[in-house]
């Protein structure tokens, strides 16, 4: 185990407090990147006590296994207008950065009023491109993580704690 559920909870509350301070009066559109974000999104929004909307996109970069293919695919895009909205991207983890960079570019083309990004986990050791992430939860080591939404070949998403796989 790397991060037990009580530490995840505390970090989610800290991020929520920062997001509340910035977005309370903006009716933001929170856009989660499936599937990994589903648990974080569910916990985060329950700490945000102001009007907001939630949408999801589905991206894939991982093939089967634990190495990013390096190529991001938009498996399911948005079908609500983003123009003029205050958009906050919600990610589980930023690893190479390719997924967030791709998603921010995709959304920017749709002319939101503002566009920021929040991630629960940050794995800076593996970054392949420069991305600006506005709200970062916990920095994690260069290990393949599972649990709390994160998977390995679709397994372990249901673990309540964040764990790493031993090689
Ligand atoms: P990136 O494009 O390399 O930054 O990776 C982004 C996506 O890959 C994340 O949203 C996760 O869904 C997945 N990912 C990255 N690192 C891990 C990991 O350690 N475990 C499970 N999934 C991961
Ligand atoms: Mg993800």
mmCIF file of C-alpha atoms and ligand atoms in Angstrom:
data_model
loop_
_atom_site.group_PDB
_atom_site.id
_atom_site.type_symbol
_atom_site.label_atom_id
_atom_site.label_comp_id
_atom_site.label_asym_id
_atom_site.label_seq_id
_atom_site.Cartn_x
_atom_site.Cartn_y
_atom_site.Cartn_z
ATOM 1 C CA UNK A 1 0.000 0.000 0.000
ATOM 2 C CA UNK A 2 1.252 3.469 -0.837
ATOM 3 C CA UNK A 3 -1.515 5.868 0.198
ATOM 4 C CA UNK A 4 -4.157 4.713 2.670
ATOM 5 C CA UNK A 5 -7.741 5.842 2.312
ATOM 6 C CA UNK A 6 -7.595 8.335 5.191
ATOM 7 C CA UNK A 7 -4.734 10.173 3.505
ATOM 8 C CA UNK A 8 -6.639 10.174 0.215
ATOM 9 C CA UNK A 9 -9.678 11.625 1.999
ATOM 10 C CA UNK A 10 -7.617 14.394 3.603
ATOM 11 C CA UNK A 11 -6.066 15.336 0.268
ATOM 12 C CA UNK A 12 -9.430 15.358 -1.493
ATOM 13 C CA UNK A 13 -10.740 17.758 1.149
ATOM 14 C CA UNK A 14 -7.707 20.030 0.747
ATOM 15 C CA UNK A 15 -8.145 20.152 -3.027
ATOM 16 C CA UNK A 16 -11.881 20.758 -2.623
ATOM 17 C CA UNK A 17 -11.232 23.734 -0.355
ATOM 18 C CA UNK A 18 -8.944 25.313 -2.941
ATOM 19 C CA UNK A 19 -11.404 24.647 -5.761
ATOM 20 C CA UNK A 20 -14.255 26.059 -3.689
ATOM 21 C CA UNK A 21 -12.354 29.284 -3.113
ATOM 22 C CA UNK A 22 -11.790 29.688 -6.859
ATOM 23 C CA UNK A 23 -15.048 28.398 -8.369
ATOM 24 C CA UNK A 24 -17.813 28.980 -5.832
ATOM 25 C CA UNK A 25 -19.708 31.534 -7.919
ATOM 26 C CA UNK A 26 -18.914 30.328 -11.432
ATOM 27 C CA UNK A 27 -21.162 27.278 -11.967
ATOM 28 C CA UNK A 28 -18.161 25.374 -13.342
ATOM 29 C CA UNK A 29 -18.196 22.385 -15.652
ATOM 30 C CA UNK A 30 -16.073 19.613 -14.176
ATOM 31 C CA UNK A 31 -14.859 17.242 -16.851
ATOM 32 C CA UNK A 32 -13.511 13.909 -15.696
ATOM 33 C CA UNK A 33 -11.219 11.712 -17.764
ATOM 34 C CA UNK A 34 -12.574 8.174 -17.590
ATOM 35 C CA UNK A 35 -12.194 5.657 -16.392
ATOM 36 C CA UNK A 36 -9.526 6.333 -13.801
ATOM 37 C CA UNK A 37 -11.115 9.474 -12.357
ATOM 38 C CA UNK A 38 -14.453 7.996 -11.362
ATOM 39 C CA UNK A 39 -13.732 7.507 -7.667
ATOM 40 C CA UNK A 40 -11.838 10.754 -7.205
ATOM 41 C CA UNK A 41 -14.575 12.674 -9.021
ATOM 42 C CA UNK A 42 -17.259 11.123 -6.827
ATOM 43 C CA UNK A 43 -15.421 12.014 -3.618
ATOM 44 C CA UNK A 44 -14.335 15.459 -4.809
ATOM 45 C CA UNK A 45 -17.773 16.697 -5.861
ATOM 46 C CA UNK A 46 -19.306 15.600 -2.577
ATOM 47 C CA UNK A 47 -16.983 18.131 -0.926
ATOM 48 C CA UNK A 48 -17.964 20.935 -3.318
ATOM 49 C CA UNK A 49 -21.035 22.585 -1.855
ATOM 50 C CA UNK A 50 -21.952 24.989 -4.656
ATOM 51 C CA UNK A 51 -23.659 24.679 -8.065
ATOM 52 C CA UNK A 52 -21.625 22.829 -10.668
ATOM 53 C CA UNK A 53 -22.060 20.431 -13.557
ATOM 54 C CA UNK A 54 -20.268 17.182 -14.305
ATOM 55 C CA UNK A 55 -19.339 15.618 -17.622
ATOM 56 C CA UNK A 56 -16.948 12.868 -18.636
ATOM 57 C CA UNK A 57 -14.765 12.124 -21.586
ATOM 58 C CA UNK A 58 -13.082 8.841 -22.206
ATOM 59 C CA UNK A 59 -9.492 8.722 -23.337
ATOM 60 C CA UNK A 60 -7.116 5.867 -23.796
ATOM 61 C CA UNK A 61 -3.366 5.812 -24.015
ATOM 62 C CA UNK A 62 -2.566 2.559 -22.305
ATOM 63 C CA UNK A 63 -2.804 -0.560 -24.344
ATOM 64 C CA UNK A 64 -2.895 -3.554 -22.104
ATOM 65 C CA UNK A 65 -0.242 -3.457 -19.401
ATOM 66 C CA UNK A 66 1.652 -0.830 -17.539
ATOM 67 C CA UNK A 67 3.360 1.185 -20.280
ATOM 68 C CA UNK A 68 1.672 4.137 -21.939
ATOM 69 C CA UNK A 69 1.468 3.644 -25.694
ATOM 70 C CA UNK A 70 2.337 7.337 -26.038
ATOM 71 C CA UNK A 71 -0.620 7.909 -28.319
ATOM 72 C CA UNK A 72 -3.802 9.350 -26.846
ATOM 73 C CA UNK A 73 -7.177 8.454 -28.331
ATOM 74 C CA UNK A 74 -10.439 10.216 -27.634
ATOM 75 C CA UNK A 75 -12.775 7.268 -27.204
ATOM 76 C CA UNK A 76 -15.772 9.364 -26.172
ATOM 77 C CA UNK A 77 -15.873 13.140 -26.462
ATOM 78 C CA UNK A 78 -18.226 15.737 -25.026
ATOM 79 C CA UNK A 79 -21.695 16.460 -26.290
ATOM 80 C CA UNK A 80 -22.391 19.578 -24.257
ATOM 81 C CA UNK A 81 -21.231 23.074 -25.219
ATOM 82 C CA UNK A 82 -18.093 24.242 -23.475
ATOM 83 C CA UNK A 83 -17.915 27.712 -24.984
ATOM 84 C CA UNK A 84 -18.078 30.377 -22.316
ATOM 85 C CA UNK A 85 -17.986 27.880 -19.443
ATOM 86 C CA UNK A 86 -15.485 27.717 -16.597
ATOM 87 C CA UNK A 87 -14.015 24.287 -17.172
ATOM 88 C CA UNK A 88 -12.052 22.236 -14.659
ATOM 89 C CA UNK A 89 -10.514 18.974 -15.856
ATOM 90 C CA UNK A 90 -10.419 16.250 -13.204
ATOM 91 C CA UNK A 91 -7.725 13.599 -13.584
ATOM 92 C CA UNK A 92 -6.680 10.687 -11.417
ATOM 93 C CA UNK A 93 -2.987 10.855 -12.249
ATOM 94 C CA UNK A 94 -0.645 12.821 -14.483
ATOM 95 C CA UNK A 95 2.163 10.573 -15.610
ATOM 96 C CA UNK A 96 3.748 11.312 -19.012
ATOM 97 C CA UNK A 97 1.407 14.310 -19.239
ATOM 98 C CA UNK A 98 0.293 13.336 -22.745
ATOM 99 C CA UNK A 99 -3.324 12.670 -21.771
ATOM 100 C CA UNK A 100 -3.829 15.978 -19.966
ATOM 101 C CA UNK A 101 -2.045 17.891 -22.710
ATOM 102 C CA UNK A 102 -4.297 16.276 -25.314
ATOM 103 C CA UNK A 103 -7.463 16.916 -23.319
ATOM 104 C CA UNK A 104 -6.616 20.553 -22.567
ATOM 105 C CA UNK A 105 -5.946 21.159 -26.263
ATOM 106 C CA UNK A 106 -9.216 19.472 -27.247
ATOM 107 C CA UNK A 107 -11.151 21.639 -24.780
ATOM 108 C CA UNK A 108 -9.310 24.869 -25.572
ATOM 109 C CA UNK A 109 -10.483 24.613 -29.178
ATOM 110 C CA UNK A 110 -14.042 24.827 -27.847
ATOM 111 C CA UNK A 111 -13.359 28.246 -26.309
ATOM 112 C CA UNK A 112 -14.199 27.900 -22.610
ATOM 113 C CA UNK A 113 -14.225 31.054 -20.460
ATOM 114 C CA UNK A 114 -11.464 29.475 -18.393
ATOM 115 C CA UNK A 115 -9.689 26.142 -18.401
ATOM 116 C CA UNK A 116 -7.817 24.592 -15.493
ATOM 117 C CA UNK A 117 -6.796 21.153 -14.433
ATOM 118 C CA UNK A 118 -6.850 19.202 -11.175
ATOM 119 C CA UNK A 119 -5.148 15.885 -10.507
ATOM 120 C CA UNK A 120 -5.136 13.779 -7.381
ATOM 121 C CA UNK A 121 -1.758 12.195 -8.163
ATOM 122 C CA UNK A 122 1.320 13.508 -9.908
ATOM 123 C CA UNK A 123 4.159 11.283 -11.114
ATOM 124 C CA UNK A 124 6.654 13.931 -12.307
ATOM 125 C CA UNK A 125 9.513 11.491 -12.923
ATOM 126 C CA UNK A 126 7.930 10.258 -16.142
ATOM 127 C CA UNK A 127 6.823 13.527 -17.705
ATOM 128 C CA UNK A 128 7.250 13.656 -21.483
ATOM 129 C CA UNK A 129 5.662 17.007 -22.193
ATOM 130 C CA UNK A 130 5.203 20.253 -20.361
ATOM 131 C CA UNK A 131 1.740 20.585 -18.866
ATOM 132 C CA UNK A 132 0.348 23.156 -16.498
ATOM 133 C CA UNK A 133 -1.657 21.442 -13.770
ATOM 134 C CA UNK A 134 -3.319 23.981 -11.487
ATOM 135 C CA UNK A 135 -4.328 21.781 -8.562
ATOM 136 C CA UNK A 136 -2.035 18.915 -7.671
ATOM 137 C CA UNK A 137 -2.758 16.532 -4.830
ATOM 138 C CA UNK A 138 -0.035 14.063 -3.950
ATOM 139 C CA UNK A 139 3.292 13.513 -5.643
ATOM 140 C CA UNK A 140 3.976 9.820 -6.168
ATOM 141 C CA UNK A 141 7.098 7.839 -7.047
ATOM 142 C CA UNK A 142 7.734 6.177 -10.404
ATOM 143 C CA UNK A 143 5.781 3.043 -9.681
ATOM 144 C CA UNK A 144 2.733 1.579 -11.371
ATOM 145 C CA UNK A 145 -0.206 2.354 -9.107
ATOM 146 C CA UNK A 146 -3.576 0.689 -8.739
ATOM 147 C CA UNK A 147 -6.664 1.230 -6.634
ATOM 148 C CA UNK A 148 -8.982 4.170 -5.999
ATOM 149 C CA UNK A 149 -9.997 4.058 -9.674
ATOM 150 C CA UNK A 150 -6.592 3.191 -11.119
ATOM 151 C CA UNK A 151 -6.288 -0.114 -12.907
ATOM 152 C CA UNK A 152 -3.885 -2.599 -14.354
ATOM 153 C CA UNK A 153 -5.608 -4.296 -17.285
ATOM 154 C CA UNK A 154 -8.955 -3.214 -15.777
ATOM 155 C CA UNK A 155 -8.258 -4.867 -12.432
ATOM 156 C CA UNK A 156 -7.965 -3.331 -8.960
ATOM 157 C CA UNK A 157 -9.987 -0.149 -9.642
ATOM 158 C CA UNK A 158 -12.181 -1.046 -6.669
ATOM 159 C CA UNK A 159 -9.403 -1.026 -4.051
ATOM 160 C CA UNK A 160 -10.130 1.780 -1.575
ATOM 161 C CA UNK A 161 -6.434 2.553 -1.016
ATOM 162 C CA UNK A 162 -3.754 3.439 -3.565
ATOM 163 C CA UNK A 163 -1.298 0.592 -3.933
ATOM 164 C CA UNK A 164 1.606 -0.259 -6.188
ATOM 165 C CA UNK A 165 2.301 -3.413 -8.102
ATOM 166 C CA UNK A 166 5.441 -5.292 -7.270
ATOM 167 C CA UNK A 167 7.383 -6.302 -10.333
HETATM 168 P P1 LIG B 1 -0.308 10.072 -18.996
HETATM 169 O O1 LIG B 1 -0.938 10.368 -20.326
HETATM 170 O O2 LIG B 1 0.918 9.235 -19.142
HETATM 171 O O3 LIG B 1 -0.056 11.290 -18.143
HETATM 172 O O4 LIG B 1 -1.266 9.128 -18.207
HETATM 173 C C1 LIG B 1 -2.515 9.460 -17.949
HETATM 174 C C2 LIG B 1 -3.416 8.285 -17.685
HETATM 175 O O5 LIG B 1 -2.762 7.019 -17.666
HETATM 176 C C3 LIG B 1 -4.008 8.469 -16.330
HETATM 177 O O6 LIG B 1 -5.174 9.232 -16.397
HETATM 178 C C4 LIG B 1 -4.259 7.048 -15.877
HETATM 179 O O7 LIG B 1 -5.545 6.655 -16.305
HETATM 180 C C5 LIG B 1 -3.201 6.244 -16.572
HETATM 181 N N1 LIG B 1 -2.070 5.998 -15.651
HETATM 182 C C6 LIG B 1 -0.930 6.687 -15.543
HETATM 183 N N2 LIG B 1 -0.131 6.188 -14.583
HETATM 184 C C7 LIG B 1 -0.800 5.154 -14.050
HETATM 185 C C8 LIG B 1 -0.522 4.218 -12.981
HETATM 186 O O8 LIG B 1 0.519 4.243 -12.301
HETATM 187 N N3 LIG B 1 -1.492 3.290 -12.743
HETATM 188 C C9 LIG B 1 -2.649 3.227 -13.444
HETATM 189 N N4 LIG B 1 -2.962 4.079 -14.427
HETATM 190 C C10 LIG B 1 -2.057 5.026 -14.734
HETATM 191 MG MG1 LIG B 2 -7.008 8.666 -16.341
#
